[in-house]
CSV table of N, CA and C in Angstrom, one decimal:
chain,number,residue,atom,x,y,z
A,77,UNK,N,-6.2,-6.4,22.2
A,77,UNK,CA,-5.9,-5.5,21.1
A,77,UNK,C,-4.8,-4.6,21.5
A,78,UNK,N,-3.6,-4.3,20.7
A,78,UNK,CA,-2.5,-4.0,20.7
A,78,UNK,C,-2.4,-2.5,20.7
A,79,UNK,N,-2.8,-1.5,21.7
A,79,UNK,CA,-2.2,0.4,21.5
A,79,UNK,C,-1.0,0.1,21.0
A,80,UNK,N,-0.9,1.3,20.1
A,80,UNK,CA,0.8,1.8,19.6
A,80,UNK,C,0.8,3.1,20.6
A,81,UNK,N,1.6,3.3,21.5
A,81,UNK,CA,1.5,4.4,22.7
A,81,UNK,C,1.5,5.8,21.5
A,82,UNK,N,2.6,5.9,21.0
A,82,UNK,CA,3.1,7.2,19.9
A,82,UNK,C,2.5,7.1,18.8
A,83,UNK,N,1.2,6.9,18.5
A,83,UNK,CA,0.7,7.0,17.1
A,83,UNK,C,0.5,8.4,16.5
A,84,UNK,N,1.2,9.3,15.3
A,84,UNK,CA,0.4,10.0,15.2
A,84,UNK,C,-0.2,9.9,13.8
A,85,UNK,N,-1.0,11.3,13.7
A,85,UNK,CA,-1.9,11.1,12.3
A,85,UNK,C,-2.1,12.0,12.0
A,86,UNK,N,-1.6,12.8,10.8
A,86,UNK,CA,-1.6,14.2,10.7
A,86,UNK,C,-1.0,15.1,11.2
A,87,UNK,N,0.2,14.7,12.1
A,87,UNK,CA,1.1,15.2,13.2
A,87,UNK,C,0.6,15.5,14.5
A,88,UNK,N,-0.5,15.0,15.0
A,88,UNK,CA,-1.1,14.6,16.0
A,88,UNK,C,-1.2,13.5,16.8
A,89,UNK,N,-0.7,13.4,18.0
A,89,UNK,CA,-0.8,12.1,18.6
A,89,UNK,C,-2.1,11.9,19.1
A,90,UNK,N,-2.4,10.7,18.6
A,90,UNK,CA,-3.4,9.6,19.0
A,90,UNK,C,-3.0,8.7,19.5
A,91,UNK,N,-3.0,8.6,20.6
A,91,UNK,CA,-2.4,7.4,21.9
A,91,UNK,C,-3.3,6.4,21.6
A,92,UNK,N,-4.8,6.6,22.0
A,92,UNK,CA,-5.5,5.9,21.7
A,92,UNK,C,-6.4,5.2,20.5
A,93,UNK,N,-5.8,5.3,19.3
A,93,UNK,CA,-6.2,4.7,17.9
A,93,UNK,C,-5.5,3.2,18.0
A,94,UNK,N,-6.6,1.9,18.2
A,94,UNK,CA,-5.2,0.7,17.9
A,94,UNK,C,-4.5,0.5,17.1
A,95,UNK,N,-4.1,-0.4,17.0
A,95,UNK,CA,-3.3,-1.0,15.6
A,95,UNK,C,-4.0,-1.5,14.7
A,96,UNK,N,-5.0,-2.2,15.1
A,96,UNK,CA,-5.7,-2.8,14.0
A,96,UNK,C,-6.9,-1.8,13.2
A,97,UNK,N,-6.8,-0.8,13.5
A,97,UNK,CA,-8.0,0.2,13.1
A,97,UNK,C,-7.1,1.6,11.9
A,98,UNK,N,-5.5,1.4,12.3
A,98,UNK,CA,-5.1,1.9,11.4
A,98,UNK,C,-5.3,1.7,10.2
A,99,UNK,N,-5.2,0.4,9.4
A,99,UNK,CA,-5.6,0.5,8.0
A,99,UNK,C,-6.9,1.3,7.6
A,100,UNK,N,-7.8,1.3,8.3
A,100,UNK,CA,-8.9,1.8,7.5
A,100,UNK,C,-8.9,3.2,7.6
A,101,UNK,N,-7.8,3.8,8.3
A,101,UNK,CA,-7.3,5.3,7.9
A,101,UNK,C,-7.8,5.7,6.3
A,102,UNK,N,-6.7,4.3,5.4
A,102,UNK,CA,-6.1,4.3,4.1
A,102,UNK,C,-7.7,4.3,3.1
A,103,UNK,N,-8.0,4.9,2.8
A,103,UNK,CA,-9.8,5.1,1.6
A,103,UNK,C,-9.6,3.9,0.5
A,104,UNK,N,-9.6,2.8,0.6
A,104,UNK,CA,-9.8,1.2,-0.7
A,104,UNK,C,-10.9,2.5,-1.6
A,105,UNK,N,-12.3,3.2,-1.1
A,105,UNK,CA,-13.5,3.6,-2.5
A,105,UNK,C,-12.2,4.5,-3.2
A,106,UNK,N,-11.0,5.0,-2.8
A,106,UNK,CA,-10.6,6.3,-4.1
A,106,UNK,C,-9.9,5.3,-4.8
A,107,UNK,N,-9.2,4.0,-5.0
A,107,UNK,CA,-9.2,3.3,-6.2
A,107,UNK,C,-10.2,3.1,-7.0
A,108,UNK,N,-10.1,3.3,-8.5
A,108,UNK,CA,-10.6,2.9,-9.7
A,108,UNK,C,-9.9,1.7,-10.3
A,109,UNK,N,-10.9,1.1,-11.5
A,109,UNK,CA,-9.9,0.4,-12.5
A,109,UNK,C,-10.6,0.7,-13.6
A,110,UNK,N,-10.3,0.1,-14.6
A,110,UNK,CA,-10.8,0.4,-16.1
A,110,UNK,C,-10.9,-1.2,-16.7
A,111,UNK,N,-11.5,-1.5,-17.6
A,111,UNK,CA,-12.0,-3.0,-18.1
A,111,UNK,C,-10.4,-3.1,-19.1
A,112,UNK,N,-10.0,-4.3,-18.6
A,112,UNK,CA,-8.9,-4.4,-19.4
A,112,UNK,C,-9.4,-5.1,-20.8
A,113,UNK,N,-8.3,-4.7,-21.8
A,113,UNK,CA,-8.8,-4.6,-23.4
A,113,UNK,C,-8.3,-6.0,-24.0
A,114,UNK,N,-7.6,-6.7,-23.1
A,114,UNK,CA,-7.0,-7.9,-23.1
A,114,UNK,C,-6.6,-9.0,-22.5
A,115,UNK,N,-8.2,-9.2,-22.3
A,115,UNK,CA,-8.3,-10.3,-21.0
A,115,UNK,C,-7.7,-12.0,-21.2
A,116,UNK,N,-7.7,-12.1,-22.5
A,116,UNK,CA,-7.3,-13.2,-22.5
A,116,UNK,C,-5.7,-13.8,-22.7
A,117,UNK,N,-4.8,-12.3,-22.3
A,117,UNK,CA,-3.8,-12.6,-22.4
A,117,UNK,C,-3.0,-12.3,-21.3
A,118,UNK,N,-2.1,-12.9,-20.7
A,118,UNK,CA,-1.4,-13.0,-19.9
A,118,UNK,C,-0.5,-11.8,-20.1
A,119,UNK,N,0.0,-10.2,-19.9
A,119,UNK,CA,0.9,-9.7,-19.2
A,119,UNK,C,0.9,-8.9,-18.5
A,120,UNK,N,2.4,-8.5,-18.1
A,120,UNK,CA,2.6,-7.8,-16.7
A,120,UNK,C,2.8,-6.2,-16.8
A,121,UNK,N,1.9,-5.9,-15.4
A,121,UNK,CA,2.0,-4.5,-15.2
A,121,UNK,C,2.7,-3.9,-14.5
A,122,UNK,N,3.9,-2.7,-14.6
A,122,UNK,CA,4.4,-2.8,-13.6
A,122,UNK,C,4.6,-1.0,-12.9
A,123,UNK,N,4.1,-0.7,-11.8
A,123,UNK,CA,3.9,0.6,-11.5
A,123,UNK,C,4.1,0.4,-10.1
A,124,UNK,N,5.5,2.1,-10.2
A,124,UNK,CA,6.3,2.0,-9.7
A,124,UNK,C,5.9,3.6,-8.8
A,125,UNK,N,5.9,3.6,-7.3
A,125,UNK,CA,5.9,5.1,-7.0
A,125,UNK,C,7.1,5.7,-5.9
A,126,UNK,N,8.3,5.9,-6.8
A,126,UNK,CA,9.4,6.5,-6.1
A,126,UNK,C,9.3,7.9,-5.2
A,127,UNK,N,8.3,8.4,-4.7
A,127,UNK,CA,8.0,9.2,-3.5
A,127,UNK,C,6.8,8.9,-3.2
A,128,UNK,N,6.5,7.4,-2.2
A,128,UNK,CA,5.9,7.1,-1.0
A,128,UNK,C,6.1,8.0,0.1
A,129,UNK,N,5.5,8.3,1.0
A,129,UNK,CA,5.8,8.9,2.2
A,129,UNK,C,4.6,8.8,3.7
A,130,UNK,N,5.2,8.2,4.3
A,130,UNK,CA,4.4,7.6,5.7
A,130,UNK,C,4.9,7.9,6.7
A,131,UNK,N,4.4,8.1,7.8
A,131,UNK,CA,5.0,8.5,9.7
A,131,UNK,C,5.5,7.4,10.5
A,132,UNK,N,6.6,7.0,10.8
A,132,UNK,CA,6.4,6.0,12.1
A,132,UNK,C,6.1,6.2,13.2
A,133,UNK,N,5.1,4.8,13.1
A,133,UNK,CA,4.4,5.4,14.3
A,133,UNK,C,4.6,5.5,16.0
A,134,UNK,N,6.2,4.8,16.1
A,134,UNK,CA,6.5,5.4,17.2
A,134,UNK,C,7.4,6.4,17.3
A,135,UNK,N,8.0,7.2,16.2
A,135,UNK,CA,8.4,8.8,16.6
A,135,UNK,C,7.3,9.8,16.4
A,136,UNK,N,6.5,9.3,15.1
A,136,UNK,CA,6.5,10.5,14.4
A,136,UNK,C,6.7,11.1,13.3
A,137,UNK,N,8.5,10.5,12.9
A,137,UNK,CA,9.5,10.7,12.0
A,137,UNK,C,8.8,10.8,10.4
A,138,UNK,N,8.7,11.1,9.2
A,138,UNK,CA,8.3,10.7,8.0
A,138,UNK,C,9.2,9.5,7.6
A,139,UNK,N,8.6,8.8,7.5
A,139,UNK,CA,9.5,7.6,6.3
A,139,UNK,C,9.3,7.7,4.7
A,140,UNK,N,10.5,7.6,3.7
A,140,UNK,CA,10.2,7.6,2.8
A,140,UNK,C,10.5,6.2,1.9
A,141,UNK,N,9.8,6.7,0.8
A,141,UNK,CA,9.7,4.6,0.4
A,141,UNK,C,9.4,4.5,-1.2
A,142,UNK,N,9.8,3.2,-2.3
A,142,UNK,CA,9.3,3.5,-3.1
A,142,UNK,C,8.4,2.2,-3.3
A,143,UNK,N,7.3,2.5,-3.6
A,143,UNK,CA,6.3,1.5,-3.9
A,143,UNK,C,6.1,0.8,-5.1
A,144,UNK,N,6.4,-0.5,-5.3
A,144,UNK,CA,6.1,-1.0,-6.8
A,144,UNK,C,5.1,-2.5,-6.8
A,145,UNK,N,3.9,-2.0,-7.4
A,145,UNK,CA,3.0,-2.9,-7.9
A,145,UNK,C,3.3,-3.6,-9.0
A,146,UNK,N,3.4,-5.0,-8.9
A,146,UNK,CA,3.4,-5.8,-10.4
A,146,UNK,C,2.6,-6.8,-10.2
A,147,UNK,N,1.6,-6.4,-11.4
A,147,UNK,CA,0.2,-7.6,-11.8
A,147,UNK,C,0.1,-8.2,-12.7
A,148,UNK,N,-0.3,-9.2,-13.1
A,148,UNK,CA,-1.1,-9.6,-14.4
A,148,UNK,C,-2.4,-9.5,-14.2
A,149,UNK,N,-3.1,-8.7,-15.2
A,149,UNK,CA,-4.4,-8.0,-14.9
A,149,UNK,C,-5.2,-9.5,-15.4
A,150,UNK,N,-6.7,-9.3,-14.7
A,150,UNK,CA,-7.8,-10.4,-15.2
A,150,UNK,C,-8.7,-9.4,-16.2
A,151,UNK,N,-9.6,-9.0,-15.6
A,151,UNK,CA,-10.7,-8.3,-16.3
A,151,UNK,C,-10.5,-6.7,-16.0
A,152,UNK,N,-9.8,-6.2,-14.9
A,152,UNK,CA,-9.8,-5.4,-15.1
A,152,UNK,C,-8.2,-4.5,-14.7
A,153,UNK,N,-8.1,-3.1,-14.8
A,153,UNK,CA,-6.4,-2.9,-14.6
A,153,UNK,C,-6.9,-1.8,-13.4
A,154,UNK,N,-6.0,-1.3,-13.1
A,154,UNK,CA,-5.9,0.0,-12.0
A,154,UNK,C,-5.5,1.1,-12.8
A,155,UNK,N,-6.5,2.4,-12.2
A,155,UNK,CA,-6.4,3.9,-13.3
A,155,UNK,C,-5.4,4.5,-12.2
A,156,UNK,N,-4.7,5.0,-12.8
A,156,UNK,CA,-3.2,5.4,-12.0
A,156,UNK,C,-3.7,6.7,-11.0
A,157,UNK,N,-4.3,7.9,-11.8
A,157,UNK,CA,-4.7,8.8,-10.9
A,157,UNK,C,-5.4,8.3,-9.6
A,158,UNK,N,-6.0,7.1,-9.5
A,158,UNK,CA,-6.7,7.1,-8.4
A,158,UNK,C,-6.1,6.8,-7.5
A,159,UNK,N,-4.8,5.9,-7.9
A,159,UNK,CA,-3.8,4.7,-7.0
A,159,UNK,C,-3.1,6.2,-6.7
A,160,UNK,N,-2.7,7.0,-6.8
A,160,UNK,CA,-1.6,8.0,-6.3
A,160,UNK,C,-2.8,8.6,-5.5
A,161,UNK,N,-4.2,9.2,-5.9
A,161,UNK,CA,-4.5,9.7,-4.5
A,161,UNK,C,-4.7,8.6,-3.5
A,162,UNK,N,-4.9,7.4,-3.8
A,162,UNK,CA,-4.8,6.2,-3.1
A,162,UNK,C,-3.7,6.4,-1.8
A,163,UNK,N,-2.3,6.3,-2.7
A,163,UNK,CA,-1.0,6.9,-2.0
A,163,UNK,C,-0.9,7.3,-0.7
A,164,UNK,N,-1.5,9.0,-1.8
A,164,UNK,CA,-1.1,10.2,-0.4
A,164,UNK,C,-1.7,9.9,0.7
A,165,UNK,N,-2.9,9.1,0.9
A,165,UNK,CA,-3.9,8.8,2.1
A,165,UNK,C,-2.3,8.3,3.1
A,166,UNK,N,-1.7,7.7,3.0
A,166,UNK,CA,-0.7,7.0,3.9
A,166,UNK,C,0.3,8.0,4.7
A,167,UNK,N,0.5,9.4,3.7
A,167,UNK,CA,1.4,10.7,4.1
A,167,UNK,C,1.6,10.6,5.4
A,168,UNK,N,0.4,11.0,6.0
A,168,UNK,CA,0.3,11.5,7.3
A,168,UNK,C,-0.2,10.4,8.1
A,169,UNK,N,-0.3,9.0,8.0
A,169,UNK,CA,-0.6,7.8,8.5
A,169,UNK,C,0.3,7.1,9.5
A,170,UNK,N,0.6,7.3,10.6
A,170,UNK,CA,2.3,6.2,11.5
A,170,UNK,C,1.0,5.0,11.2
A,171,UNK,N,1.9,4.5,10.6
A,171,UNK,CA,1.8,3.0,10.2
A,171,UNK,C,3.1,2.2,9.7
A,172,UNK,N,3.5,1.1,10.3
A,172,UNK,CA,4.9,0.3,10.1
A,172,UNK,C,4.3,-0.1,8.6
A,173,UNK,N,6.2,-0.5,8.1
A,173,UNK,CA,6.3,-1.0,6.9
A,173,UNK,C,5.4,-2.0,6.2
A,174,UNK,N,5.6,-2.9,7.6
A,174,UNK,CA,5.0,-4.3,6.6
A,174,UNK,C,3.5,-4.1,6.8
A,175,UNK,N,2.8,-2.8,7.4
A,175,UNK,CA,1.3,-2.9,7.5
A,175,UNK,C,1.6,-2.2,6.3
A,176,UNK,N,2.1,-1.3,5.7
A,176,UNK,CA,1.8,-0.4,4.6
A,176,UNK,C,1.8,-1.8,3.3
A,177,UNK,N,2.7,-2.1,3.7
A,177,UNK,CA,3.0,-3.0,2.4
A,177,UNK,C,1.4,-4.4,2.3
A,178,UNK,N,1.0,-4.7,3.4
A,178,UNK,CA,0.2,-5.7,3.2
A,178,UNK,C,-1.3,-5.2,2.7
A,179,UNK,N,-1.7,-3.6,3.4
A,179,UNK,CA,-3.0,-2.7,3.4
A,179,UNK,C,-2.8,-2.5,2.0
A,180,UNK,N,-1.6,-2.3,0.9
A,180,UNK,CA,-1.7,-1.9,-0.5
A,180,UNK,C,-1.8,-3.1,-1.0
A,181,UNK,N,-1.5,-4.1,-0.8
A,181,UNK,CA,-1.6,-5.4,-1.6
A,181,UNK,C,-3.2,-6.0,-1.2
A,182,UNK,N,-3.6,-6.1,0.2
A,182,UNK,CA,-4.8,-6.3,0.3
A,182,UNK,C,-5.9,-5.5,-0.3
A,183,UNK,N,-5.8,-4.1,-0.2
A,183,UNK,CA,-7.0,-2.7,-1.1
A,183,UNK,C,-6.6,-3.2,-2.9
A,184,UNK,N,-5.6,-3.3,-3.2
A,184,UNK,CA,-5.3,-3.4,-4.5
A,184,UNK,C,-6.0,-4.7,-5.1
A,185,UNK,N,-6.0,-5.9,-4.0
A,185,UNK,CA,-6.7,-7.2,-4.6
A,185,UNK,C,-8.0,-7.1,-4.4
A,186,UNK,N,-8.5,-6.6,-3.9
A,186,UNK,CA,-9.7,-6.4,-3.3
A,186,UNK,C,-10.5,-5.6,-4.5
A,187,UNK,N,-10.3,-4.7,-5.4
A,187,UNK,CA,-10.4,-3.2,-6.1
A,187,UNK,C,-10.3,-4.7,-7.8
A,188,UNK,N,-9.3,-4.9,-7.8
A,188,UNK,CA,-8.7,-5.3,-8.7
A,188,UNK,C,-9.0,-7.1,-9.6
A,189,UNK,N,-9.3,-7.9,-8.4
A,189,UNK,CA,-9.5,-9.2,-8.6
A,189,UNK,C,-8.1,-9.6,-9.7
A,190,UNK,N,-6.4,-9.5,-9.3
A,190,UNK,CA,-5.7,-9.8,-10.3
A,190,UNK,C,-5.8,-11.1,-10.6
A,191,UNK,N,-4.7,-11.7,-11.7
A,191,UNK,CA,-4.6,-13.0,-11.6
A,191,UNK,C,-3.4,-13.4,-10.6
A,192,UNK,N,-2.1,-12.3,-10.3
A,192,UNK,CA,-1.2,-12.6,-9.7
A,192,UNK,C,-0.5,-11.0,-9.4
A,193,UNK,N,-0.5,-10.8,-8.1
A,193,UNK,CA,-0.1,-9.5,-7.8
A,193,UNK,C,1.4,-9.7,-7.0
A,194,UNK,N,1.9,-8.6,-6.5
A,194,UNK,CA,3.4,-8.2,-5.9
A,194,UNK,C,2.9,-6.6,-5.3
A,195,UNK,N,3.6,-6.6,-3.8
A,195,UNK,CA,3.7,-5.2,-4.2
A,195,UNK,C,5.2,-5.6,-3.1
A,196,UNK,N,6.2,-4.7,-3.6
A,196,UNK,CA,7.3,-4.3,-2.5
A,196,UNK,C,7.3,-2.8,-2.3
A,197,UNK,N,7.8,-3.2,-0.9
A,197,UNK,CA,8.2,-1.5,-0.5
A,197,UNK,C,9.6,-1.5,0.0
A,198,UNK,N,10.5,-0.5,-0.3
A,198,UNK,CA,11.8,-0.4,-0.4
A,198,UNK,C,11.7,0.6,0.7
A,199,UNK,N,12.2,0.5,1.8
A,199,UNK,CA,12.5,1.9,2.2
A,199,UNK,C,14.1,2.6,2.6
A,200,UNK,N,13.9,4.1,2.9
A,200,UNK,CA,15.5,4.6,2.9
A,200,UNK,C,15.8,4.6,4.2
A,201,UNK,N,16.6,4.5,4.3
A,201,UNK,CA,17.7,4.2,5.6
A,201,UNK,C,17.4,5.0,6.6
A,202,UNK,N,17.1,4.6,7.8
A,202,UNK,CA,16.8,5.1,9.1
A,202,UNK,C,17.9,4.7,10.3
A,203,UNK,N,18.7,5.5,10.7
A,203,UNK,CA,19.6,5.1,11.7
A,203,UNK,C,20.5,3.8,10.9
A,204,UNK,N,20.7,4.3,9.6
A,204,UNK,CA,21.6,3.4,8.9
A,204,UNK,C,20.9,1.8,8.6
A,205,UNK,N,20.0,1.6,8.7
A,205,UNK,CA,19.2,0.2,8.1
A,205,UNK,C,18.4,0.7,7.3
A,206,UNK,N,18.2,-0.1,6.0
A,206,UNK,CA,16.8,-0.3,5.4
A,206,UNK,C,16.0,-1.3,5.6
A,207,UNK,N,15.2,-1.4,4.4
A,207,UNK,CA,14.3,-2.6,5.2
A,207,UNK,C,13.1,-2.2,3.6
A,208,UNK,N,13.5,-4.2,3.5
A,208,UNK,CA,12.5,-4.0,1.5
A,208,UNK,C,11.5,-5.3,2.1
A,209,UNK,N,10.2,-4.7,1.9
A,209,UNK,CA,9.2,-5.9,2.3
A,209,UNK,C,8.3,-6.1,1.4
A,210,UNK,N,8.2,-7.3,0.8
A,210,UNK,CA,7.1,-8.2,-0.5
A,210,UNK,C,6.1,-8.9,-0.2
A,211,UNK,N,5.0,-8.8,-0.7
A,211,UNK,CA,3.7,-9.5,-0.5
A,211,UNK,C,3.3,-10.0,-2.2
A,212,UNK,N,2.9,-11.1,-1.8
A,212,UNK,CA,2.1,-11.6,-3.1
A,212,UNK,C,1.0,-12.4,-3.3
A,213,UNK,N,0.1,-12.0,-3.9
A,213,UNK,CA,-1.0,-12.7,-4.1
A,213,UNK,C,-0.4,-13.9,-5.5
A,214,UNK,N,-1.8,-14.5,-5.5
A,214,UNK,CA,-1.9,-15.5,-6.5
A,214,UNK,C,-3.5,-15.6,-6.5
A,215,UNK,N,-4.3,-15.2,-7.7
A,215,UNK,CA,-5.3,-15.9,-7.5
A,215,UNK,C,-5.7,-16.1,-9.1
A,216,UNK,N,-4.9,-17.1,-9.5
A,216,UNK,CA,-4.9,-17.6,-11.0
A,216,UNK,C,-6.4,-18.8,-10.7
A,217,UNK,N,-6.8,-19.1,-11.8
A,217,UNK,CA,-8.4,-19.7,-11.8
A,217,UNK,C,-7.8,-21.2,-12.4
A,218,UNK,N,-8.5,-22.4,-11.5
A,218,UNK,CA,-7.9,-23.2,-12.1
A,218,UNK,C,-8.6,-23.8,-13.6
């Protein structure tokens, strides 16, 4: 199992938290959803959160990011208040991009049961690079 030497969490280094134990930092129980009113129709949802904000976890540094979920709901949708305190759990989280990006697509499928999910994360320029990472489910019924 993989240490990140510089992890912090809360602006606290934790040398010893691994890698693989950071996602469950992130709380999956503070999402809700609500019974969608229109299950038998196919469209898309699309929510968008232009002040993400997460630590890398080997400075420190805050990263900022904008998060956008696009679903086609089955039976049920996502209640937005809970996905933003959902969010802030990541603030103070050093966690890399593509764990952020895969921990919100995995908690979101998991909460949600879509028919076909996305989430990208776009982030702002660090030492002059960005860096946009997409994940997508599928779990249409045959």
């Amino acid at each position: 199992m993989k240490i990140i030497p510089d992890f912090y969490f809360a602006g606290q280094r934790n040398a010893s938290i691994p890698l693989n134990r950071r996602q469950n930092l992130m709380r999956r129980e503070l999402l809700e959803v609500f019974d969608n009113t229109f299950p038998e129709r196919d469209y898309i949802i699309e929510i968008v959160n232009p002040e993400f904000t997460s630590v890398c976890p080997k400075t420190g540094l805050p990263d900022f990011g904008t998060i956008t979920v696009t679903y086609v709901p089955d039976k049920v949708c996502i209640e937005l208040k809970s996905l933003k305190y959902y969010f802030l759990d990541f603030r103070n989280a050093g966690i890399f991009y593509e764990n952020v990006t895969n921990t919100i697509l995995d908690d979101l499928v998991a909460v949600s049961q879509p028919r076909e999910m996305s989430v990208k994360s776009e982030w702002k320029a660090r030492g002059g690079i960005t860096e946009t990472v997409t994940v997508t489910h599928s779990g249409r019924k045959a």
